[in-house]
Short mmCIF file of N, CA and C in Angstrom, two decimals:
data_model
loop_
_atom_site.label_atom_id
_atom_site.label_comp_id
_atom_site.label_asym_id
_atom_site.label_seq_id
_atom_site.Cartn_x
_atom_site.Cartn_y
_atom_site.Cartn_z
N MET V 1 15.95 5.75 6.66
CA MET V 1 15.05 4.87 5.93
C MET V 1 14.73 5.50 4.59
N GLU V 2 15.25 4.92 3.53
CA GLU V 2 14.89 5.35 2.19
C GLU V 2 14.33 4.16 1.46
N MET V 3 13.28 4.38 0.71
CA MET V 3 12.67 3.28 -0.03
C MET V 3 12.51 3.72 -1.47
N LEU V 4 13.09 2.94 -2.38
CA LEU V 4 12.83 3.19 -3.78
C LEU V 4 11.44 2.67 -4.07
N VAL V 5 10.62 3.50 -4.69
CA VAL V 5 9.23 3.13 -4.93
C VAL V 5 9.12 2.47 -6.29
N PRO V 6 8.74 1.17 -6.32
CA PRO V 6 8.59 0.50 -7.61
C PRO V 6 7.43 1.11 -8.40
N PRO V 7 7.47 1.00 -9.72
CA PRO V 7 6.46 1.67 -10.55
C PRO V 7 5.02 1.22 -10.27
N TRP V 8 4.82 0.04 -9.78
CA TRP V 8 3.47 -0.49 -9.55
C TRP V 8 2.89 -0.10 -8.19
N LEU V 9 3.70 0.42 -7.28
CA LEU V 9 3.25 0.59 -5.90
C LEU V 9 2.15 1.65 -5.74
N GLU V 10 2.32 2.80 -6.36
CA GLU V 10 1.28 3.83 -6.22
C GLU V 10 -0.04 3.36 -6.81
N SER V 11 0.03 2.61 -7.90
CA SER V 11 -1.18 2.06 -8.50
C SER V 11 -1.84 1.06 -7.55
N LEU V 12 -1.04 0.21 -6.92
CA LEU V 12 -1.57 -0.76 -5.95
C LEU V 12 -2.31 -0.04 -4.84
N LEU V 13 -1.73 1.02 -4.32
CA LEU V 13 -2.32 1.73 -3.18
C LEU V 13 -3.58 2.50 -3.55
N SER V 14 -3.75 2.83 -4.82
CA SER V 14 -4.94 3.59 -5.23
C SER V 14 -6.00 2.73 -5.92
N THR V 15 -5.74 1.45 -6.08
CA THR V 15 -6.68 0.56 -6.77
C THR V 15 -7.87 0.21 -5.87
N ALA V 16 -9.04 0.18 -6.47
CA ALA V 16 -10.26 -0.25 -5.76
C ALA V 16 -10.38 -1.77 -5.92
N PHE V 17 -10.31 -2.47 -4.82
CA PHE V 17 -10.41 -3.93 -4.83
C PHE V 17 -11.82 -4.36 -4.41
N PHE V 18 -12.12 -5.61 -4.64
CA PHE V 18 -13.36 -6.27 -4.22
C PHE V 18 -14.59 -5.77 -4.96
N THR V 19 -14.39 -5.31 -6.18
CA THR V 19 -15.52 -5.07 -7.07
C THR V 19 -15.77 -6.36 -7.83
N ILE V 20 -16.89 -6.47 -8.49
CA ILE V 20 -17.20 -7.67 -9.28
C ILE V 20 -16.55 -7.51 -10.66
N CYS V 21 -15.89 -8.56 -11.11
CA CYS V 21 -15.21 -8.54 -12.41
C CYS V 21 -16.25 -8.41 -13.53
N PRO V 22 -16.10 -7.42 -14.41
CA PRO V 22 -17.08 -7.26 -15.49
C PRO V 22 -17.07 -8.42 -16.49
N ARG V 23 -15.94 -9.10 -16.64
CA ARG V 23 -15.85 -10.23 -17.58
C ARG V 23 -16.43 -11.52 -17.01
N HIS V 24 -16.40 -11.66 -15.70
CA HIS V 24 -16.78 -12.93 -15.07
C HIS V 24 -17.84 -12.73 -13.99
N ARG V 25 -18.73 -11.80 -14.18
CA ARG V 25 -19.69 -11.43 -13.13
C ARG V 25 -20.59 -12.58 -12.70
N GLU V 26 -20.82 -13.56 -13.56
CA GLU V 26 -21.70 -14.69 -13.22
C GLU V 26 -20.94 -15.82 -12.51
N ALA V 27 -19.63 -15.78 -12.52
CA ALA V 27 -18.82 -16.85 -11.92
C ALA V 27 -18.77 -16.69 -10.39
N PRO V 28 -18.58 -17.81 -9.67
CA PRO V 28 -18.60 -17.75 -8.20
C PRO V 28 -17.46 -16.95 -7.56
N ARG V 29 -16.25 -16.98 -8.09
CA ARG V 29 -15.11 -16.27 -7.47
C ARG V 29 -14.73 -15.07 -8.33
N SER V 30 -15.67 -14.17 -8.53
CA SER V 30 -15.44 -13.09 -9.50
C SER V 30 -15.08 -11.74 -8.87
N GLU V 31 -14.78 -11.71 -7.58
CA GLU V 31 -14.39 -10.43 -7.00
C GLU V 31 -12.94 -10.12 -7.38
N CYS V 32 -12.69 -8.88 -7.67
CA CYS V 32 -11.36 -8.43 -8.11
C CYS V 32 -10.48 -8.18 -6.89
N ASN V 33 -9.69 -9.17 -6.54
CA ASN V 33 -8.83 -9.07 -5.36
C ASN V 33 -7.38 -9.43 -5.66
N MET V 34 -6.99 -9.35 -6.93
CA MET V 34 -5.62 -9.66 -7.33
C MET V 34 -5.02 -8.44 -8.03
N PHE V 35 -3.69 -8.35 -7.97
CA PHE V 35 -2.99 -7.23 -8.58
C PHE V 35 -1.70 -7.73 -9.21
N CYS V 36 -1.45 -7.34 -10.46
CA CYS V 36 -0.27 -7.77 -11.20
C CYS V 36 0.86 -6.75 -11.01
N LEU V 37 2.04 -7.24 -10.71
CA LEU V 37 3.19 -6.37 -10.52
C LEU V 37 3.91 -6.07 -11.83
N ASP V 38 3.57 -6.80 -12.90
CA ASP V 38 4.22 -6.60 -14.19
C ASP V 38 3.49 -5.65 -15.12
N CYS V 39 2.17 -5.69 -15.09
CA CYS V 39 1.38 -4.90 -16.04
C CYS V 39 1.31 -3.45 -15.58
N SER V 40 1.78 -2.54 -16.41
CA SER V 40 1.92 -1.14 -15.98
C SER V 40 0.58 -0.47 -15.68
N SER V 41 -0.45 -0.82 -16.39
CA SER V 41 -1.76 -0.20 -16.13
C SER V 41 -2.69 -1.22 -15.48
N SER V 42 -2.16 -1.91 -14.51
CA SER V 42 -2.92 -2.99 -13.88
C SER V 42 -4.03 -2.46 -12.99
N ASP V 43 -5.22 -2.95 -13.23
CA ASP V 43 -6.33 -2.75 -12.32
C ASP V 43 -6.47 -4.05 -11.53
N ALA V 44 -7.33 -4.04 -10.54
CA ALA V 44 -7.61 -5.28 -9.83
C ALA V 44 -8.30 -6.24 -10.78
N PHE V 45 -8.07 -7.52 -10.58
CA PHE V 45 -8.71 -8.52 -11.43
C PHE V 45 -9.05 -9.74 -10.59
N CYS V 46 -9.83 -10.65 -11.17
CA CYS V 46 -10.33 -11.81 -10.44
C CYS V 46 -9.49 -13.06 -10.69
N PHE V 47 -9.85 -14.11 -10.00
CA PHE V 47 -9.22 -15.42 -10.10
C PHE V 47 -9.16 -15.91 -11.55
N TYR V 48 -10.23 -15.72 -12.30
CA TYR V 48 -10.31 -16.21 -13.68
C TYR V 48 -9.43 -15.38 -14.61
N CYS V 49 -9.39 -14.08 -14.42
CA CYS V 49 -8.52 -13.23 -15.24
C CYS V 49 -7.05 -13.57 -15.00
N ARG V 50 -6.72 -13.96 -13.79
CA ARG V 50 -5.34 -14.32 -13.50
C ARG V 50 -4.89 -15.48 -14.38
N SER V 51 -5.73 -16.49 -14.48
CA SER V 51 -5.32 -17.68 -15.25
C SER V 51 -5.27 -17.42 -16.75
N THR V 52 -5.98 -16.40 -17.23
CA THR V 52 -5.96 -16.14 -18.67
C THR V 52 -5.04 -14.99 -19.07
N GLN V 53 -4.99 -13.92 -18.28
CA GLN V 53 -4.23 -12.73 -18.68
C GLN V 53 -2.93 -12.50 -17.92
N HIS V 54 -2.78 -13.15 -16.77
CA HIS V 54 -1.60 -12.89 -15.93
C HIS V 54 -0.93 -14.20 -15.49
N ARG V 55 -1.06 -15.21 -16.30
CA ARG V 55 -0.62 -16.56 -15.94
C ARG V 55 0.82 -16.61 -15.42
N ASP V 56 1.75 -15.98 -16.12
CA ASP V 56 3.16 -16.07 -15.74
C ASP V 56 3.69 -14.79 -15.09
N HIS V 57 2.80 -13.96 -14.62
CA HIS V 57 3.20 -12.69 -14.01
C HIS V 57 3.23 -12.81 -12.48
N PRO V 58 4.07 -12.00 -11.83
CA PRO V 58 4.00 -11.95 -10.37
C PRO V 58 2.73 -11.22 -9.93
N VAL V 59 1.94 -11.89 -9.13
CA VAL V 59 0.63 -11.38 -8.71
C VAL V 59 0.54 -11.47 -7.19
N ILE V 60 -0.06 -10.46 -6.58
CA ILE V 60 -0.35 -10.54 -5.15
C ILE V 60 -1.86 -10.52 -4.95
N GLN V 61 -2.28 -11.22 -3.92
CA GLN V 61 -3.70 -11.28 -3.60
C GLN V 61 -3.98 -10.34 -2.43
N ILE V 62 -5.02 -9.54 -2.60
CA ILE V 62 -5.43 -8.60 -1.55
C ILE V 62 -6.56 -9.26 -0.77
N ARG V 63 -6.53 -9.10 0.53
CA ARG V 63 -7.56 -9.65 1.39
C ARG V 63 -8.24 -8.50 2.13
N ARG V 64 -9.29 -8.83 2.85
CA ARG V 64 -10.03 -7.82 3.60
C ARG V 64 -9.97 -8.11 5.09
N SER V 65 -9.82 -7.06 5.87
CA SER V 65 -9.92 -7.17 7.32
C SER V 65 -10.64 -5.92 7.81
N SER V 66 -11.78 -6.12 8.44
CA SER V 66 -12.59 -5.00 8.94
C SER V 66 -12.81 -3.94 7.86
N TYR V 67 -13.17 -4.39 6.67
CA TYR V 67 -13.48 -3.51 5.53
C TYR V 67 -12.28 -2.72 5.00
N HIS V 68 -11.08 -3.16 5.32
CA HIS V 68 -9.87 -2.50 4.82
C HIS V 68 -9.01 -3.53 4.10
N ASP V 69 -8.28 -3.07 3.08
CA ASP V 69 -7.45 -3.96 2.27
C ASP V 69 -6.15 -4.28 2.98
N VAL V 70 -5.81 -5.57 2.99
CA VAL V 70 -4.56 -6.04 3.57
C VAL V 70 -3.87 -6.96 2.58
N VAL V 71 -2.58 -7.16 2.79
CA VAL V 71 -1.82 -8.11 1.98
C VAL V 71 -0.98 -8.94 2.94
N ARG V 72 -0.80 -10.20 2.60
CA ARG V 72 0.03 -11.06 3.45
C ARG V 72 1.49 -10.63 3.38
N VAL V 73 2.10 -10.58 4.54
CA VAL V 73 3.51 -10.21 4.63
C VAL V 73 4.35 -11.15 3.78
N ALA V 74 4.04 -12.44 3.80
CA ALA V 74 4.81 -13.43 3.03
C ALA V 74 4.83 -13.11 1.54
N GLU V 75 3.77 -12.50 1.02
CA GLU V 75 3.71 -12.15 -0.41
C GLU V 75 4.44 -10.84 -0.70
N ILE V 76 4.16 -9.82 0.07
CA ILE V 76 4.67 -8.48 -0.25
C ILE V 76 6.15 -8.32 0.08
N GLN V 77 6.63 -9.01 1.11
CA GLN V 77 8.04 -8.82 1.48
C GLN V 77 9.00 -9.40 0.46
N LYS V 78 8.52 -10.23 -0.45
CA LYS V 78 9.36 -10.75 -1.53
C LYS V 78 9.72 -9.66 -2.53
N VAL V 79 8.88 -8.63 -2.63
CA VAL V 79 9.05 -7.62 -3.68
C VAL V 79 9.21 -6.20 -3.15
N LEU V 80 9.13 -6.03 -1.83
CA LEU V 80 9.13 -4.68 -1.27
C LEU V 80 9.68 -4.68 0.15
N ASP V 81 10.41 -3.63 0.48
CA ASP V 81 10.89 -3.45 1.85
C ASP V 81 9.74 -2.93 2.71
N ILE V 82 9.29 -3.76 3.64
CA ILE V 82 8.16 -3.37 4.49
C ILE V 82 8.61 -3.07 5.92
N SER V 83 9.91 -2.89 6.11
CA SER V 83 10.41 -2.61 7.45
C SER V 83 9.77 -1.32 7.98
N GLY V 84 9.46 -1.32 9.25
CA GLY V 84 8.85 -0.16 9.89
C GLY V 84 7.34 -0.10 9.83
N VAL V 85 6.71 -1.03 9.09
CA VAL V 85 5.25 -1.04 8.96
C VAL V 85 4.66 -2.03 9.95
N GLN V 86 3.67 -1.59 10.73
CA GLN V 86 2.98 -2.44 11.70
C GLN V 86 2.35 -3.64 10.99
N THR V 87 2.57 -4.84 11.51
CA THR V 87 1.92 -6.04 10.98
C THR V 87 0.97 -6.59 12.03
N TYR V 88 0.02 -7.37 11.56
CA TYR V 88 -0.99 -7.97 12.44
C TYR V 88 -1.16 -9.42 12.05
N VAL V 89 -1.62 -10.25 12.98
CA VAL V 89 -1.99 -11.62 12.65
C VAL V 89 -3.50 -11.67 12.57
N ILE V 90 -4.00 -11.99 11.38
CA ILE V 90 -5.44 -12.08 11.14
C ILE V 90 -5.70 -13.42 10.46
N ASN V 91 -6.59 -14.20 11.04
CA ASN V 91 -6.87 -15.55 10.54
C ASN V 91 -5.59 -16.36 10.36
N SER V 92 -4.73 -16.30 11.34
CA SER V 92 -3.45 -17.01 11.44
C SER V 92 -2.45 -16.65 10.34
N ALA V 93 -2.65 -15.53 9.67
CA ALA V 93 -1.68 -15.06 8.67
C ALA V 93 -1.21 -13.67 9.06
N ARG V 94 0.08 -13.43 8.94
CA ARG V 94 0.62 -12.10 9.22
C ARG V 94 0.35 -11.22 8.01
N VAL V 95 -0.28 -10.06 8.27
CA VAL V 95 -0.68 -9.14 7.20
C VAL V 95 -0.29 -7.71 7.56
N LEU V 96 -0.33 -6.84 6.55
CA LEU V 96 -0.22 -5.41 6.80
C LEU V 96 -1.29 -4.69 5.98
N PHE V 97 -1.69 -3.54 6.46
CA PHE V 97 -2.72 -2.75 5.79
C PHE V 97 -2.09 -1.97 4.64
N LEU V 98 -2.82 -1.89 3.53
CA LEU V 98 -2.31 -1.14 2.38
C LEU V 98 -2.34 0.36 2.65
N ASN V 99 -3.42 0.85 3.21
CA ASN V 99 -3.59 2.29 3.38
C ASN V 99 -3.99 2.65 4.80
N GLU V 100 -3.83 3.92 5.09
CA GLU V 100 -4.21 4.49 6.39
C GLU V 100 -5.67 4.17 6.69
N ARG V 101 -5.94 3.91 7.97
CA ARG V 101 -7.32 3.68 8.42
C ARG V 101 -7.70 4.76 9.41
N PRO V 102 -8.99 5.03 9.53
CA PRO V 102 -9.41 6.04 10.52
C PRO V 102 -9.04 5.60 11.93
N GLN V 103 -8.70 6.56 12.75
CA GLN V 103 -8.39 6.27 14.15
C GLN V 103 -9.69 5.97 14.88
N PRO V 104 -9.75 4.89 15.66
CA PRO V 104 -10.98 4.61 16.43
C PRO V 104 -11.29 5.75 17.38
N LYS V 105 -12.58 6.02 17.57
CA LYS V 105 -13.02 7.14 18.43
C LYS V 105 -12.47 7.01 19.85
N SER V 106 -12.40 5.79 20.37
CA SER V 106 -11.95 5.59 21.75
C SER V 106 -10.46 5.90 21.91
N SER V 107 -9.72 5.99 20.81
CA SER V 107 -8.28 6.23 20.89
C SER V 107 -7.89 7.66 20.55
N THR V 108 -8.85 8.56 20.51
CA THR V 108 -8.53 9.92 20.10
C THR V 108 -7.64 10.64 21.09
N SER V 109 -7.74 10.32 22.37
CA SER V 109 -6.80 10.91 23.32
C SER V 109 -5.56 10.04 23.34
N LYS V 110 -4.40 10.67 23.21
CA LYS V 110 -3.16 9.93 23.06
C LYS V 110 -2.55 9.52 24.41
N GLY V 111 -3.29 9.66 25.50
CA GLY V 111 -2.77 9.32 26.81
C GLY V 111 -2.36 7.86 26.90
N GLY V 112 -1.12 7.62 27.27
CA GLY V 112 -0.63 6.26 27.45
C GLY V 112 -0.18 5.57 26.17
N VAL V 113 -0.39 6.19 25.02
CA VAL V 113 0.03 5.59 23.76
C VAL V 113 1.47 6.00 23.49
N SER V 114 2.35 5.01 23.36
CA SER V 114 3.76 5.35 23.18
C SER V 114 4.23 5.23 21.74
N HIS V 115 3.47 4.56 20.89
CA HIS V 115 3.89 4.37 19.50
C HIS V 115 2.83 4.93 18.56
N LEU V 116 3.23 5.88 17.72
CA LEU V 116 2.31 6.51 16.78
C LEU V 116 2.88 6.46 15.37
N CYS V 117 2.00 6.34 14.39
CA CYS V 117 2.41 6.40 12.99
C CYS V 117 2.99 7.78 12.71
N GLU V 118 4.14 7.83 12.06
CA GLU V 118 4.82 9.11 11.79
C GLU V 118 4.06 9.98 10.80
N ILE V 119 3.16 9.41 10.02
CA ILE V 119 2.44 10.17 9.01
C ILE V 119 1.05 10.58 9.49
N CYS V 120 0.24 9.61 9.94
CA CYS V 120 -1.16 9.92 10.27
C CYS V 120 -1.44 10.00 11.77
N GLY V 121 -0.49 9.59 12.61
CA GLY V 121 -0.67 9.67 14.05
C GLY V 121 -1.49 8.55 14.66
N ARG V 122 -1.83 7.54 13.88
CA ARG V 122 -2.59 6.40 14.41
C ARG V 122 -1.74 5.69 15.47
N SER V 123 -2.39 5.24 16.55
CA SER V 123 -1.64 4.52 17.57
C SER V 123 -1.27 3.13 17.05
N LEU V 124 -0.05 2.71 17.39
CA LEU V 124 0.47 1.42 16.95
C LEU V 124 0.65 0.52 18.15
N LEU V 125 0.56 -0.78 17.90
CA LEU V 125 0.69 -1.74 19.00
C LEU V 125 2.14 -1.95 19.41
N ASP V 126 3.02 -1.87 18.46
CA ASP V 126 4.43 -2.18 18.69
C ASP V 126 5.28 -1.01 18.22
N PRO V 127 6.58 -1.06 18.48
CA PRO V 127 7.44 0.07 18.08
C PRO V 127 7.74 0.10 16.58
N PHE V 128 6.70 0.28 15.78
CA PHE V 128 6.85 0.46 14.34
C PHE V 128 6.75 1.94 14.03
N ARG V 129 7.08 2.32 12.79
CA ARG V 129 7.04 3.73 12.40
C ARG V 129 5.76 4.09 11.65
N PHE V 130 5.15 3.10 10.99
CA PHE V 130 4.01 3.37 10.12
C PHE V 130 2.89 2.38 10.35
N CYS V 131 1.65 2.84 10.16
CA CYS V 131 0.49 1.97 10.35
C CYS V 131 0.14 1.21 9.08
N SER V 132 0.66 1.65 7.94
CA SER V 132 0.30 1.04 6.66
C SER V 132 1.40 1.25 5.64
N LEU V 133 1.31 0.49 4.57
CA LEU V 133 2.24 0.66 3.47
C LEU V 133 2.11 2.05 2.85
N GLY V 134 0.88 2.54 2.75
CA GLY V 134 0.65 3.88 2.20
C GLY V 134 1.34 4.96 3.00
N CYS V 135 1.32 4.85 4.33
CA CYS V 135 2.00 5.84 5.16
C CYS V 135 3.51 5.77 4.98
N LYS V 136 4.06 4.58 4.80
CA LYS V 136 5.50 4.46 4.56
C LYS V 136 5.86 5.11 3.23
N VAL V 137 5.04 4.90 2.21
CA VAL V 137 5.30 5.52 0.91
C VAL V 137 5.22 7.04 1.03
N SER V 138 4.23 7.54 1.77
CA SER V 138 4.12 8.99 1.98
C SER V 138 5.38 9.54 2.63
N SER V 139 5.92 8.81 3.58
CA SER V 139 7.14 9.22 4.25
C SER V 139 8.31 9.28 3.27
N SER V 140 8.41 8.28 2.41
CA SER V 140 9.48 8.26 1.41
C SER V 140 9.36 9.43 0.45
N LEU V 141 8.13 9.76 0.04
CA LEU V 141 7.92 10.88 -0.87
C LEU V 141 8.26 12.20 -0.19
N LEU V 142 7.93 12.32 1.10
CA LEU V 142 8.28 13.54 1.85
C LEU V 142 9.80 13.70 1.93
N ILE V 143 10.49 12.60 2.21
CA ILE V 143 11.96 12.65 2.28
C ILE V 143 12.53 13.09 0.94
N PHE V 144 11.99 12.54 -0.15
CA PHE V 144 12.44 12.92 -1.49
C PHE V 144 12.22 14.41 -1.73
N LEU V 145 11.03 14.90 -1.40
CA LEU V 145 10.73 16.32 -1.63
C LEU V 145 11.63 17.22 -0.79
N ILE V 146 11.82 16.86 0.46
CA ILE V 146 12.67 17.68 1.34
C ILE V 146 14.10 17.71 0.81
N ARG V 147 14.56 16.56 0.34
CA ARG V 147 15.94 16.46 -0.12
C ARG V 147 16.15 17.12 -1.48
N PHE V 148 15.20 16.95 -2.40
CA PHE V 148 15.44 17.37 -3.78
C PHE V 148 14.66 18.61 -4.23
N LEU V 149 13.70 19.08 -3.45
CA LEU V 149 12.93 20.25 -3.86
C LEU V 149 13.80 21.49 -4.05
N PRO V 150 14.75 21.79 -3.16
CA PRO V 150 15.61 22.96 -3.39
C PRO V 150 16.36 22.86 -4.73
N THR V 151 16.85 21.69 -5.06
CA THR V 151 17.55 21.49 -6.33
C THR V 151 16.60 21.67 -7.50
N LEU V 152 15.39 21.11 -7.39
CA LEU V 152 14.41 21.22 -8.47
C LEU V 152 13.99 22.67 -8.68
N SER V 153 13.82 23.43 -7.59
CA SER V 153 13.41 24.82 -7.75
C SER V 153 14.53 25.64 -8.39
N LYS V 154 15.79 25.34 -8.07
CA LYS V 154 16.92 26.02 -8.73
C LYS V 154 16.92 25.71 -10.22
N LEU V 155 16.69 24.45 -10.56
CA LEU V 155 16.66 24.06 -11.97
C LEU V 155 15.54 24.75 -12.71
N SER V 156 14.37 24.86 -12.09
CA SER V 156 13.24 25.51 -12.76
C SER V 156 13.52 26.99 -12.97
N ARG V 157 14.21 27.65 -12.03
CA ARG V 157 14.57 29.06 -12.21
C ARG V 157 15.54 29.22 -13.36
N ILE V 158 16.48 28.30 -13.50
CA ILE V 158 17.45 28.36 -14.60
C ILE V 158 16.73 28.22 -15.93
N VAL V 159 15.80 27.28 -16.01
CA VAL V 159 15.05 27.06 -17.24
C VAL V 159 14.20 28.27 -17.57
N ILE V 160 13.53 28.85 -16.58
CA ILE V 160 12.67 30.01 -16.79
C ILE V 160 13.50 31.22 -17.22
N GLU V 161 14.66 31.42 -16.60
CA GLU V 161 15.50 32.57 -16.91
C GLU V 161 16.11 32.47 -18.30
N ASN V 162 16.34 31.27 -18.80
CA ASN V 162 16.97 31.11 -20.12
C ASN V 162 15.98 31.15 -21.19
#
């Protein structure tokens, strides 16, 4: 499993969503729950900013489930390989979590749990490899480091010696 990480993905995973838009704070739908895949320095933005600043851009909407950010599978799978990531049906829509969530206290003992996230160890419902998109990205970065770190360290020694 190798995943090329698009330039917007790390920003998506580190963005704070569901804040009030500073430009439209008085408007009814002013929570920042959208993310632009085209704008390189994209922060979360609201419904109104989308229509004015991101009209023709590919945008995904972030939703909330139990105080954690999720994205609909139908939206994200158009632009990203999400294979291996646990999905859930919430409010009749299939979603996946953007980032790792804390393990519930009742699940701390791994007895009887057969599927665990390869990065954080969270128990999974089905035979998936990751609990979130963030964990899948972490796995890809680890694979990259394991594969290319020896080469990079050789290159840095050559540069330092010359």
